PDB file of C-alpha atoms in Angstrom:
ATOM      1  CA  MET A   1       3.660  12.869 -14.436  1.00 45.00           C
ATOM      2  CA  ALA A   2       5.328   9.469 -14.799  1.00 42.00           C
ATOM      3  CA  SER A   3       5.537   7.394 -11.648  1.00 46.00           C
ATOM      4  CA  ASP A   4       9.187   6.436 -12.139  1.00 48.00           C
ATOM      5  CA  GLY A   5      11.872   8.848 -11.057  1.00 41.00           C
ATOM      6  CA  SER A   6      13.456   8.829 -14.496  1.00 38.00           C
ATOM      7  CA  GLY A   7      10.288  10.155 -16.101  1.00 39.00           C
ATOM      8  CA  GLN A   8       9.106  12.645 -13.517  1.00 39.00           C
ATOM      9  CA  GLU A   9       7.994  16.113 -14.438  1.00 39.00           C
ATOM     10  CA  GLU A  10       9.372  18.908 -12.325  1.00 38.00           C
ATOM     11  CA  ILE A  11       7.477  19.540  -9.094  1.00 41.00           C
ATOM     12  CA  PRO A  12       6.911  23.216  -8.324  1.00 43.00           C
ATOM     13  CA  GLY A  13       9.607  24.584  -6.045  1.00 43.00           C
ATOM     14  CA  GLU A  14       8.475  25.623  -2.600  1.00 44.00           C
ATOM     15  CA  GLU A  15       9.944  26.194   0.838  1.00 48.00           C
ATOM     16  CA  ARG A  16      11.235  23.059   2.525  1.00 51.00           C
ATOM     17  CA  ARG A  17       8.724  21.737   5.044  1.00 52.00           C
ATOM     18  CA  ALA A  18       9.760  22.256   8.669  1.00 52.00           C
ATOM     19  CA  PHE A  19      10.662  19.016  10.442  1.00 53.00           C
ATOM     20  CA  PRO A  20       7.943  18.224  13.028  1.00 56.00           C
ATOM     21  CA  SER A  21       8.679  19.140  16.630  1.00 52.00           C
ATOM     22  CA  LEU A  22      10.555  16.416  18.469  1.00 53.00           C
ATOM     23  CA  GLN A  23       8.427  17.135  21.562  1.00 55.00           C
ATOM     24  CA  SER A  24       5.080  16.603  19.800  1.00 64.00           C
ATOM     25  CA  TYR A  25       3.112  13.403  20.419  1.00 78.00           C
ATOM     26  CA  ALA A  26       0.367  14.289  17.935  1.00 92.00           C
ATOM     27  CA  ARG A  27      -0.456  11.552  15.424  1.00 93.00           C
ATOM     28  CA  GLN A  28       0.412  13.828  12.499  1.00 95.00           C
ATOM     29  CA  ASP A  29       3.902  14.555  13.803  1.00 95.00           C
ATOM     30  CA  ARG A  30       4.673  10.971  14.853  1.00 96.00           C
ATOM     31  CA  VAL A  31       3.776   9.641  11.404  1.00 97.00           C
ATOM     32  CA  THR A  32       5.702  12.404   9.642  1.00 97.00           C
ATOM     33  CA  ARG A  33       8.823  11.869  11.747  1.00 97.00           C
ATOM     34  CA  ALA A  34       8.670   8.117  11.050  1.00 98.00           C
ATOM     35  CA  ALA A  35       8.476   8.781   7.307  1.00 98.00           C
ATOM     36  CA  TYR A  36      11.476  11.114   7.455  1.00 98.00           C
ATOM     37  CA  LEU A  37      13.457   8.456   9.333  1.00 98.00           C
ATOM     38  CA  LEU A  38      12.932   6.152   6.347  1.00 98.00           C
ATOM     39  CA  LEU A  39      13.714   8.826   3.753  1.00 98.00           C
ATOM     40  CA  GLU A  40      16.983   9.689   5.480  1.00 97.00           C
ATOM     41  CA  ALA A  41      18.054   6.128   6.328  1.00 97.00           C
ATOM     42  CA  LYS A  42      17.610   4.919   2.735  1.00 97.00           C
ATOM     43  CA  GLU A  43      18.942   8.115   1.111  1.00 97.00           C
ATOM     44  CA  ALA A  44      15.858   9.014  -0.896  1.00 98.00           C
ATOM     45  CA  SER A  45      16.568  11.270  -3.859  1.00 97.00           C
ATOM     46  CA  LYS A  46      15.776  14.972  -4.015  1.00 97.00           C
ATOM     47  CA  GLU A  47      12.947  14.238  -6.468  1.00 97.00           C
ATOM     48  CA  GLN A  48      11.425  11.644  -4.156  1.00 98.00           C
ATOM     49  CA  LEU A  49      11.663  14.019  -1.201  1.00 98.00           C
ATOM     50  CA  GLU A  50      10.005  16.837  -3.163  1.00 98.00           C
ATOM     51  CA  PHE A  51       7.200  14.536  -4.315  1.00 98.00           C
ATOM     52  CA  PHE A  52       6.582  13.307  -0.772  1.00 98.00           C
ATOM     53  CA  GLU A  53       6.647  16.788   0.743  1.00 98.00           C
ATOM     54  CA  THR A  54       4.189  18.042  -1.873  1.00 98.00           C
ATOM     55  CA  TRP A  55       1.830  15.181  -0.968  1.00 99.00           C
ATOM     56  CA  LEU A  56       2.287  15.889   2.757  1.00 98.00           C
ATOM     57  CA  LYS A  57       1.436  19.561   2.336  1.00 98.00           C
ATOM     58  CA  VAL A  58      -1.431  19.219  -0.130  1.00 98.00           C
ATOM     59  CA  VAL A  59      -3.063  15.995   1.108  1.00 99.00           C
ATOM     60  CA  PHE A  60      -1.885  14.666   4.472  1.00 98.00           C
ATOM     61  CA  ASP A  61      -1.762  17.896   6.480  1.00 97.00           C
ATOM     62  CA  GLU A  62      -5.204  18.912   5.214  1.00 98.00           C
ATOM     63  CA  ALA A  63      -6.857  15.535   5.837  1.00 98.00           C
ATOM     64  CA  VAL A  64      -5.397  14.628   9.250  1.00 97.00           C
ATOM     65  CA  PRO A  65      -7.573  17.031  11.297  1.00 96.00           C
ATOM     66  CA  VAL A  66     -10.793  15.394  10.014  1.00 96.00           C
ATOM     67  CA  SER A  67      -9.503  11.820   9.710  1.00 97.00           C
ATOM     68  CA  SER A  68     -10.870   9.462  12.358  1.00 95.00           C
ATOM     69  CA  GLU A  69      -8.654   7.411  14.662  1.00 94.00           C
ATOM     70  CA  GLY A  70      -7.114   4.606  12.606  1.00 96.00           C
ATOM     71  CA  GLY A  71      -7.343   6.694   9.434  1.00 98.00           C
ATOM     72  CA  ALA A  72      -3.573   7.029   8.980  1.00 98.00           C
ATOM     73  CA  GLN A  73      -1.529   4.050   7.828  1.00 98.00           C
ATOM     74  CA  LEU A  74       2.197   3.511   7.239  1.00 99.00           C
ATOM     75  CA  ARG A  75       3.359   0.384   5.364  1.00 99.00           C
ATOM     76  CA  VAL A  76       7.053  -0.528   5.311  1.00 98.00           C
ATOM     77  CA  PRO A  77       8.788  -3.674   3.978  1.00 98.00           C
ATOM     78  CA  THR A  78      11.395  -5.058   6.366  1.00 97.00           C
ATOM     79  CA  ASP A  79      14.216  -4.084   3.975  1.00 96.00           C
ATOM     80  CA  ALA A  80      12.843  -0.492   4.063  1.00 97.00           C
ATOM     81  CA  GLU A  81      13.486   0.024   0.340  1.00 96.00           C
ATOM     82  CA  SER A  82      10.091   1.700   0.036  1.00 98.00           C
ATOM     83  CA  PHE A  83       7.140   2.868   2.104  1.00 99.00           C
ATOM     84  CA  GLU A  84       3.522   3.891   1.671  1.00 99.00           C
ATOM     85  CA  LEU A  85       1.679   6.490   3.736  1.00 99.00           C
ATOM     86  CA  SER A  86      -2.095   6.844   3.491  1.00 99.00           C
ATOM     87  CA  ILE A  87      -4.786   8.964   5.106  1.00 99.00           C
ATOM     88  CA  SER A  88      -8.567   8.571   4.897  1.00 98.00           C
ATOM     89  CA  GLY A  89     -11.277  11.191   5.171  1.00 98.00           C
ATOM     90  CA  PRO A  90     -14.687  12.319   3.900  1.00 97.00           C
ATOM     91  CA  LYS A  91     -14.979  11.691   0.178  1.00 96.00           C
ATOM     92  CA  GLU A  92     -15.834  15.298  -0.768  1.00 97.00           C
ATOM     93  CA  LEU A  93     -12.663  16.584   0.874  1.00 98.00           C
ATOM     94  CA  MET A  94     -10.476  13.759  -0.406  1.00 98.00           C
ATOM     95  CA  LEU A  95     -11.629  14.222  -4.005  1.00 98.00           C
ATOM     96  CA  ARG A  96     -10.739  17.923  -3.779  1.00 98.00           C
ATOM     97  CA  LEU A  97      -7.330  17.124  -2.289  1.00 98.00           C
ATOM     98  CA  ALA A  98      -6.617  14.515  -4.962  1.00 98.00           C
ATOM     99  CA  ASN A  99      -7.404  17.066  -7.663  1.00 98.00           C
ATOM    100  CA  ARG A 100      -5.271  19.690  -5.943  1.00 98.00           C
ATOM    101  CA  PHE A 101      -2.316  17.300  -5.669  1.00 98.00           C
ATOM    102  CA  LEU A 102      -2.482  16.385  -9.365  1.00 98.00           C
ATOM    103  CA  GLU A 103      -2.592  20.088 -10.222  1.00 98.00           C
ATOM    104  CA  ALA A 104       0.439  20.764  -7.991  1.00 98.00           C
ATOM    105  CA  CYS A 105       2.351  18.025  -9.827  1.00 96.00           C
ATOM    106  CA  LYS A 106       1.136  19.264 -13.235  1.00 96.00           C
ATOM    107  CA  VAL A 107      -0.256  15.845 -14.196  1.00 96.00           C
ATOM    108  CA  PRO A 108      -1.764  16.302 -17.687  1.00 93.00           C
ATOM    109  CA  ASP A 109      -3.718  13.029 -17.897  1.00 94.00           C
ATOM    110  CA  LEU A 110      -6.577  12.849 -15.378  1.00 96.00           C
ATOM    111  CA  ARG A 111      -8.262   9.616 -16.477  1.00 95.00           C
ATOM    112  CA  MET A 112      -7.536   7.877 -13.157  1.00 97.00           C
ATOM    113  CA  MET A 113      -9.008  10.852 -11.282  1.00 97.00           C
ATOM    114  CA  GLN A 114     -12.097  10.431 -13.434  1.00 96.00           C
ATOM    115  CA  GLN A 115     -12.195   6.749 -12.466  1.00 96.00           C
ATOM    116  CA  LEU A 116     -12.093   7.685  -8.769  1.00 96.00           C
ATOM    117  CA  THR A 117     -14.941  10.167  -9.213  1.00 96.00           C
ATOM    118  CA  GLN A 118     -17.072   7.654 -11.118  1.00 94.00           C
ATOM    119  CA  LEU A 119     -16.407   4.906  -8.561  1.00 94.00           C
ATOM    120  CA  GLU A 120     -17.444   7.168  -5.715  1.00 92.00           C
ATOM    121  CA  GLN A 121     -20.693   7.973  -7.499  1.00 91.00           C
ATOM    122  CA  GLU A 122     -21.312   4.255  -8.080  1.00 89.00           C
ATOM    123  CA  LEU A 123     -20.308   2.919  -4.649  1.00 91.00           C
ATOM    124  CA  GLU A 124     -21.432   5.843  -2.475  1.00 87.00           C
ATOM    125  CA  GLU A 125     -18.728   5.090   0.090  1.00 91.00           C
ATOM    126  CA  PRO A 126     -18.532   8.004   2.593  1.00 94.00           C
ATOM    127  CA  ASP A 127     -14.741   7.798   3.077  1.00 97.00           C
ATOM    128  CA  VAL A 128     -11.797   7.577   0.691  1.00 98.00           C
ATOM    129  CA  ALA A 129      -8.111   7.072   1.488  1.00 99.00           C
ATOM    130  CA  LEU A 130      -5.326   8.746  -0.489  1.00 99.00           C
ATOM    131  CA  TRP A 131      -1.818   7.288  -0.444  1.00 99.00           C
ATOM    132  CA  CYS A 132       1.721   8.227  -1.408  1.00 99.00           C
ATOM    133  CA  ARG A 133       4.327   5.589  -2.208  1.00 98.00           C
ATOM    134  CA  ILE A 134       8.098   6.156  -2.320  1.00 98.00           C
ATOM    135  CA  LYS A 135       9.804   3.176  -3.989  1.00 97.00           C
ATOM    136  CA  ARG A 136      13.327   1.820  -4.411  1.00 96.00           C
ATOM    137  CA  MET A 137      14.953   4.539  -2.313  1.00 97.00           C
ATOM    138  CA  GLY A 138      18.680   4.884  -2.854  1.00 95.00           C
ATOM    139  CA  GLN A 139      18.548   2.783  -6.016  1.00 94.00           C
ATOM    140  CA  LYS A 140      19.062   3.626  -9.664  1.00 92.00           C
ATOM    141  CA  GLU A 141      15.468   2.726 -10.591  1.00 93.00           C
ATOM    142  CA  GLU A 142      13.845   4.948  -7.975  1.00 96.00           C
ATOM    143  CA  ALA A 143      10.113   5.621  -8.285  1.00 96.00           C
ATOM    144  CA  VAL A 144       7.169   7.451  -6.755  1.00 98.00           C
ATOM    145  CA  ASP A 145       3.428   6.921  -6.948  1.00 98.00           C
ATOM    146  CA  ALA A 146       0.212   8.282  -5.472  1.00 98.00           C
ATOM    147  CA  GLY A 147      -3.327   6.989  -5.552  1.00 98.00           C
ATOM    148  CA  PHE A 148      -6.547   6.146  -3.732  1.00 98.00           C
ATOM    149  CA  HIS A 149      -8.094   3.288  -1.752  1.00 98.00           C
ATOM    150  CA  ILE A 150     -11.797   2.514  -1.245  1.00 98.00           C
ATOM    151  CA  GLU A 151     -13.078  -0.016   1.303  1.00 96.00           C
ATOM    152  CA  HIS A 152     -16.251  -1.361  -0.299  1.00 96.00           C
ATOM    153  CA  LEU A 153     -17.553  -4.631  -1.717  1.00 95.00           C
ATOM    154  CA  LEU A 154     -16.941  -4.579  -5.456  1.00 94.00           C
ATOM    155  CA  GLU A 155     -19.041  -6.598  -7.870  1.00 94.00           C
ATOM    156  CA  TRP A 156     -16.970  -8.510 -10.405  1.00 94.00           C
ATOM    157  CA  LEU A 157     -18.731  -6.615 -13.187  1.00 93.00           C
ATOM    158  CA  VAL A 158     -17.270  -3.381 -11.792  1.00 94.00           C
ATOM    159  CA  ALA A 159     -13.871  -4.946 -11.022  1.00 95.00           C
ATOM    160  CA  ASP A 160     -13.588  -6.142 -14.624  1.00 94.00           C
ATOM    161  CA  ILE A 161     -14.024  -2.559 -15.821  1.00 93.00           C
ATOM    162  CA  VAL A 162     -11.550  -0.822 -13.494  1.00 95.00           C
ATOM    163  CA  VAL A 163      -8.734  -3.412 -13.280  1.00 94.00           C
ATOM    164  CA  PRO A 164      -6.315  -3.525 -16.266  1.00 90.00           C
ATOM    165  CA  LYS A 165      -7.074  -6.428 -18.612  1.00 92.00           C
ATOM    166  CA  SER A 166      -4.480  -9.202 -18.822  1.00 94.00           C
ATOM    167  CA  GLU A 167      -4.143 -12.970 -18.646  1.00 95.00           C
ATOM    168  CA  ASP A 168      -3.229 -12.608 -14.969  1.00 95.00           C
ATOM    169  CA  GLN A 169      -6.373 -10.581 -14.310  1.00 95.00           C
ATOM    170  CA  ALA A 170      -8.533 -13.288 -15.885  1.00 96.00           C
ATOM    171  CA  ALA A 171      -6.725 -16.027 -13.942  1.00 96.00           C
ATOM    172  CA  LEU A 172      -7.118 -14.107 -10.671  1.00 96.00           C
ATOM    173  CA  ARG A 173     -10.824 -13.608 -11.328  1.00 96.00           C
ATOM    174  CA  ASN A 174     -11.377 -17.295 -12.124  1.00 96.00           C
ATOM    175  CA  ASN A 175      -9.467 -18.502  -9.061  1.00 95.00           C
ATOM    176  CA  ALA A 176     -11.162 -16.012  -6.762  1.00 95.00           C
ATOM    177  CA  MET A 177     -14.614 -16.918  -8.051  1.00 95.00           C
ATOM    178  CA  SER A 178     -13.917 -20.644  -7.681  1.00 93.00           C
ATOM    179  CA  ASN A 179     -13.114 -19.902  -4.016  1.00 91.00           C
ATOM    180  CA  ARG A 180     -16.242 -17.709  -3.729  1.00 92.00           C
ATOM    181  CA  LEU A 181     -14.162 -14.616  -3.075  1.00 94.00           C
ATOM    182  CA  VAL A 182     -15.445 -11.118  -3.827  1.00 94.00           C
ATOM    183  CA  PRO A 183     -13.207  -8.011  -3.615  1.00 97.00           C
ATOM    184  CA  HIS A 184     -13.949  -5.931  -0.518  1.00 96.00           C
ATOM    185  CA  ALA A 185     -11.493  -3.123  -1.324  1.00 98.00           C
ATOM    186  CA  TYR A 186     -10.069  -1.479  -4.437  1.00 98.00           C
ATOM    187  CA  ALA A 187      -7.054   0.789  -4.857  1.00 98.00           C
ATOM    188  CA  ALA A 188      -5.372   2.387  -7.852  1.00 98.00           C
ATOM    189  CA  SER A 189      -2.708   4.874  -8.842  1.00 98.00           C
ATOM    190  CA  LEU A 190      -3.795   8.366  -9.851  1.00 98.00           C
ATOM    191  CA  LEU A 191      -0.737   8.808 -12.080  1.00 96.00           C
ATOM    192  CA  PRO A 192      -1.161   7.945 -15.766  1.00 90.00           C
ATOM    193  CA  CYS A 193       2.062   6.003 -16.436  1.00 88.00           C
ATOM    194  CA  GLU A 194       1.074   2.295 -16.399  1.00 88.00           C
ATOM    195  CA  PRO A 195      -1.224   2.751 -13.381  1.00 93.00           C
ATOM    196  CA  GLU A 196      -1.521  -0.224 -11.048  1.00 95.00           C
ATOM    197  CA  SER A 197      -4.717  -1.384  -9.377  1.00 97.00           C
ATOM    198  CA  SER A 198      -5.212  -3.672  -6.404  1.00 98.00           C
ATOM    199  CA  LEU A 199      -8.016  -5.881  -5.134  1.00 98.00           C
ATOM    200  CA  THR A 200      -8.316  -7.135  -1.555  1.00 98.00           C
ATOM    201  CA  PHE A 201     -10.168 -10.313  -0.587  1.00 98.00           C
ATOM    202  CA  ASP A 202     -11.221 -11.581   2.840  1.00 95.00           C
ATOM    203  CA  MET A 203      -9.962 -15.169   3.133  1.00 92.00           C
ATOM    204  CA  GLU A 204     -12.581 -16.277   5.673  1.00 80.00           C
ATOM    205  CA  THR A 205     -12.745 -19.948   4.779  1.00 69.00           C
ATOM    206  CA  GLY A 206     -12.950 -21.364   8.306  1.00 75.00           C
ATOM    207  CA  SER A 207      -9.837 -21.614  10.460  1.00 88.00           C
ATOM    208  CA  MET A 208      -6.844 -19.305  10.048  1.00 91.00           C
ATOM    209  CA  LYS A 209      -4.784 -22.210   8.705  1.00 91.00           C
ATOM    210  CA  SER A 210      -7.384 -23.097   6.052  1.00 92.00           C
ATOM    211  CA  SER A 211      -7.584 -19.423   5.026  1.00 92.00           C
ATOM    212  CA  ILE A 212      -3.801 -19.276   4.628  1.00 94.00           C
ATOM    213  CA  LEU A 213      -3.695 -22.529   2.657  1.00 93.00           C
ATOM    214  CA  SER A 214      -6.455 -21.285   0.336  1.00 93.00           C
ATOM    215  CA  GLY A 215      -4.420 -18.140  -0.279  1.00 93.00           C
ATOM    216  CA  LEU A 216      -1.257 -20.133  -0.975  1.00 93.00           C
ATOM    217  CA  PHE A 217      -3.137 -22.321  -3.463  1.00 93.00           C
ATOM    218  CA  ILE A 218      -4.119 -19.157  -5.341  1.00 94.00           C
ATOM    219  CA  PHE A 219      -0.444 -18.082  -5.258  1.00 93.00           C
ATOM    220  CA  LYS A 220       0.487 -21.408  -6.857  1.00 92.00           C
ATOM    221  CA  ALA A 221      -2.327 -21.261  -9.422  1.00 93.00           C
ATOM    222  CA  LEU A 222      -1.055 -17.860 -10.559  1.00 92.00           C
ATOM    223  CA  GLY A 223       2.480 -19.141 -11.055  1.00 90.00           C
ATOM    224  CA  PHE A 224       4.278 -18.150  -7.853  1.00 87.00           C
ATOM    225  CA  ALA A 225       6.803 -20.602  -6.445  1.00 83.00           C
ATOM    226  CA  LYS A 226       6.024 -22.397  -3.194  1.00 82.00           C
ATOM    227  CA  PRO A 227       7.916 -21.001  -0.174  1.00 86.00           C
ATOM    228  CA  GLU A 228      10.826 -22.999   1.187  1.00 87.00           C
ATOM    229  CA  ASP A 229       9.865 -25.560   3.845  1.00 90.00           C
ATOM    230  CA  LEU A 230      10.914 -23.410   6.807  1.00 92.00           C
ATOM    231  CA  GLY A 231       9.042 -20.406   5.450  1.00 92.00           C
ATOM    232  CA  LEU A 232       5.981 -22.484   4.573  1.00 91.00           C
ATOM    233  CA  THR A 233       5.808 -23.867   8.106  1.00 94.00           C
ATOM    234  CA  ALA A 234       6.032 -20.372   9.593  1.00 95.00           C
ATOM    235  CA  ILE A 235       3.363 -18.988   7.254  1.00 94.00           C
ATOM    236  CA  THR A 236       0.858 -21.795   7.831  1.00 93.00           C
ATOM    237  CA  HIS A 237       1.209 -21.425  11.619  1.00 93.00           C
ATOM    238  CA  VAL A 238       0.632 -17.662  11.759  1.00 94.00           C
ATOM    239  CA  ASP A 239      -1.306 -16.425  14.789  1.00 91.00           C
ATOM    240  CA  ALA A 240      -3.530 -13.539  13.663  1.00 93.00           C
ATOM    241  CA  MET A 241      -7.131 -12.308  13.755  1.00 93.00           C
ATOM    242  CA  LYS A 242      -7.783 -12.405   9.992  1.00 94.00           C
ATOM    243  CA  CYS A 243      -6.160 -13.155   6.650  1.00 96.00           C
ATOM    244  CA  HIS A 244      -6.620 -11.096   3.490  1.00 97.00           C
ATOM    245  CA  LEU A 245      -5.363 -11.748  -0.033  1.00 97.00           C
ATOM    246  CA  VAL A 246      -4.100  -8.621  -1.820  1.00 98.00           C
ATOM    247  CA  ALA A 247      -3.389  -8.640  -5.565  1.00 97.00           C
ATOM    248  CA  GLN A 248      -1.789  -5.732  -7.444  1.00 97.00           C
ATOM    249  CA  LEU A 249      -2.061  -5.625 -11.222  1.00 96.00           C
ATOM    250  CA  GLY A 250      -0.723  -3.366 -13.936  1.00 93.00           C
ATOM    251  CA  PRO A 251      -1.318  -3.340 -17.708  1.00 92.00           C
ATOM    252  CA  ARG A 252       1.178  -6.218 -18.081  1.00 92.00           C
ATOM    253  CA  GLY A 253      -0.325  -8.407 -15.361  1.00 94.00           C
ATOM    254  CA  LEU A 254       0.320  -9.164 -11.706  1.00 95.00           C
ATOM    255  CA  THR A 255       2.997  -7.079 -10.013  1.00 93.00           C
ATOM    256  CA  ARG A 256       2.455  -8.232  -6.428  1.00 95.00           C
ATOM    257  CA  MET A 257       0.483 -10.878  -4.551  1.00 96.00           C
ATOM    258  CA  GLY A 258       0.333 -10.876  -0.774  1.00 96.00           C
ATOM    259  CA  LEU A 259      -1.226 -12.484   2.280  1.00 97.00           C
ATOM    260  CA  ARG A 260      -2.064  -9.847   4.883  1.00 98.00           C
ATOM    261  CA  PHE A 261      -2.374 -10.983   8.502  1.00 97.00           C
ATOM    262  CA  LEU A 262      -4.426  -8.612  10.665  1.00 97.00           C
ATOM    263  CA  LYS A 263      -3.758  -8.088  14.383  1.00 96.00           C
ATOM    264  CA  PRO A 264      -0.864 -10.570  14.451  1.00 95.00           C
ATOM    265  CA  SER A 265       1.417 -11.465  17.320  1.00 91.00           C
ATOM    266  CA  SER A 266       3.938  -8.676  17.962  1.00 88.00           C
ATOM    267  CA  SER A 267       6.868 -10.838  16.832  1.00 92.00           C
ATOM    268  CA  LEU A 268       5.341 -12.089  13.559  1.00 95.00           C
ATOM    269  CA  SER A 269       7.330  -9.895  11.166  1.00 95.00           C
ATOM    270  CA  GLN A 270      10.625 -10.979  12.735  1.00 94.00           C
ATOM    271  CA  GLU A 271       9.585 -14.648  12.756  1.00 94.00           C
ATOM    272  CA  LEU A 272       8.506 -14.655   9.099  1.00 95.00           C
ATOM    273  CA  ALA A 273      11.556 -12.683   7.970  1.00 94.00           C
ATOM    274  CA  SER A 274      13.854 -15.124   9.769  1.00 94.00           C
ATOM    275  CA  ALA A 275      12.059 -18.223   8.459  1.00 94.00           C
ATOM    276  CA  CYS A 276      11.976 -16.875   4.894  1.00 92.00           C
ATOM    277  CA  ASN A 277      15.575 -15.565   5.033  1.00 92.00           C
ATOM    278  CA  ILE A 278      14.487 -11.963   4.434  1.00 93.00           C
ATOM    279  CA  GLY A 279      16.508  -9.089   5.868  1.00 92.00           C
ATOM    280  CA  VAL A 280      15.240  -6.621   8.476  1.00 94.00           C
ATOM    281  CA  GLU A 281      16.651  -3.071   8.529  1.00 96.00           C
ATOM    282  CA  ASP A 282      17.501  -1.481  11.888  1.00 96.00           C
ATOM    283  CA  VAL A 283      15.515   1.644  10.990  1.00 97.00           C
ATOM    284  CA  LEU A 284      12.272  -0.303  11.508  1.00 96.00           C
ATOM    285  CA  GLU A 285      12.924  -0.325  15.255  1.00 96.00           C
ATOM    286  CA  GLU A 286      13.287   3.460  15.165  1.00 97.00           C
ATOM    287  CA  VAL A 287      10.083   3.791  13.139  1.00 97.00           C
ATOM    288  CA  GLU A 288       8.097   1.650  15.574  1.00 96.00           C
ATOM    289  CA  ALA A 289       9.500   3.546  18.556  1.00 96.00           C
ATOM    290  CA  GLU A 290       8.523   6.836  16.913  1.00 96.00           C
ATOM    291  CA  LEU A 291       4.981   5.688  16.105  1.00 97.00           C
ATOM    292  CA  ARG A 292       4.450   4.202  19.586  1.00 95.00           C
ATOM    293  CA  VAL A 293       2.169   1.460  18.237  1.00 96.00           C
ATOM    294  CA  GLN A 294       2.506  -2.234  17.480  1.00 94.00           C
ATOM    295  CA  PRO A 295       2.050  -3.510  13.894  1.00 96.00           C
ATOM    296  CA  TYR A 296      -1.625  -3.748  12.937  1.00 98.00           C
ATOM    297  CA  PHE A 297      -0.866  -6.109  10.073  1.00 98.00           C
ATOM    298  CA  VAL A 298       1.994  -8.031   8.491  1.00 98.00           C
ATOM    299  CA  GLU A 299       2.128  -9.056   4.824  1.00 98.00           C
ATOM    300  CA  TYR A 300       3.940 -11.927   3.162  1.00 97.00           C
ATOM    301  CA  ALA A 301       4.150 -11.097  -0.538  1.00 96.00           C
ATOM    302  CA  ALA A 302       5.622 -12.170  -3.849  1.00 92.00           C
ATOM    303  CA  GLU A 303       7.045  -9.305  -5.913  1.00 91.00           C
ATOM    304  CA  LYS A 304       9.336  -8.893  -8.899  1.00 85.00           C
ATOM    305  CA  ARG A 305      12.313  -8.600  -6.525  1.00 86.00           C
ATOM    306  CA  GLY A 306      11.348 -11.785  -4.656  1.00 88.00           C
ATOM    307  CA  TYR A 307       9.419 -12.537  -1.487  1.00 92.00           C
ATOM    308  CA  THR A 308       9.007  -9.699   1.008  1.00 95.00           C
ATOM    309  CA  ILE A 309       7.629  -9.075   4.479  1.00 97.00           C
ATOM    310  CA  THR A 310       5.809  -5.776   5.021  1.00 98.00           C
ATOM    311  CA  VAL A 311       4.737  -4.270   8.329  1.00 98.00           C
ATOM    312  CA  GLY A 312       1.673  -2.032   8.579  1.00 98.00           C
ATOM    313  CA  TYR A 313       1.013   0.525  11.316  1.00 98.00           C
ATOM    314  CA  VAL A 314      -2.407   2.105  11.844  1.00 98.00           C
ATOM    315  CA  LEU A 315      -2.869   5.310  13.834  1.00 97.00           C
TER     316      LEU A 315
END
């Protein structure tokens, strides 16, 4: 199955999933209701809705009962044009669910599933997260994606094998190594159409400000424009517990580069969006009210469509 809406294969027809009870406070129902708020507010297509509901039924609903607290995560940019939902669980179960999902979607090329299996054998990480991404909702170039995420230190020898080769990949590696950074998490799409991978680095270089500046220097070294003065001031004065650098790469090079601020002040997303002149959709207030949690992280990122602010909720 292609990840873009225009190239999707048909997803098997099945009964429409019942909307979760409005009276339920269970984590599963809160997260699901929040996702539906986004799908409805941004007028996701029928194909996107079917893809998401297949993932919910095959993966999310099966994994939630055995997923530990904090194992569910919802990521939403402030313009709400996309979102990503992930759930972690024991690797044996998650590998079975990943296979089952690919079978349900009739994906013919399983090379990324093979990569996941081989990585698990190599890294021996007890838990794996599976994610579903609905992109560019309500737009002509709509897209969907699904993949996996592993929290584990990754030697550069392994990273060089699993991340798509490109000039950007080599430049990222060189800049990260010069800053003594080693990937501590790896993620990738399970779909075969130009699958993207991502590497996450812990920017512990001393103070929060020095960590942020080190990350921004890597942004600049990889060709991203410096933020405007107001945005730069806001970014370099972020109040958070930690800073991570997240790089997403496809076969053609970098597709996204972000600074992730963990356990930030509750107003950080609004402050950064305002300083960087980035819009905030009203539906985010509804999502946060539904989830009943504060953002666990906020990301400032450079993407093809420009700079974005993304809010992450962990339940």
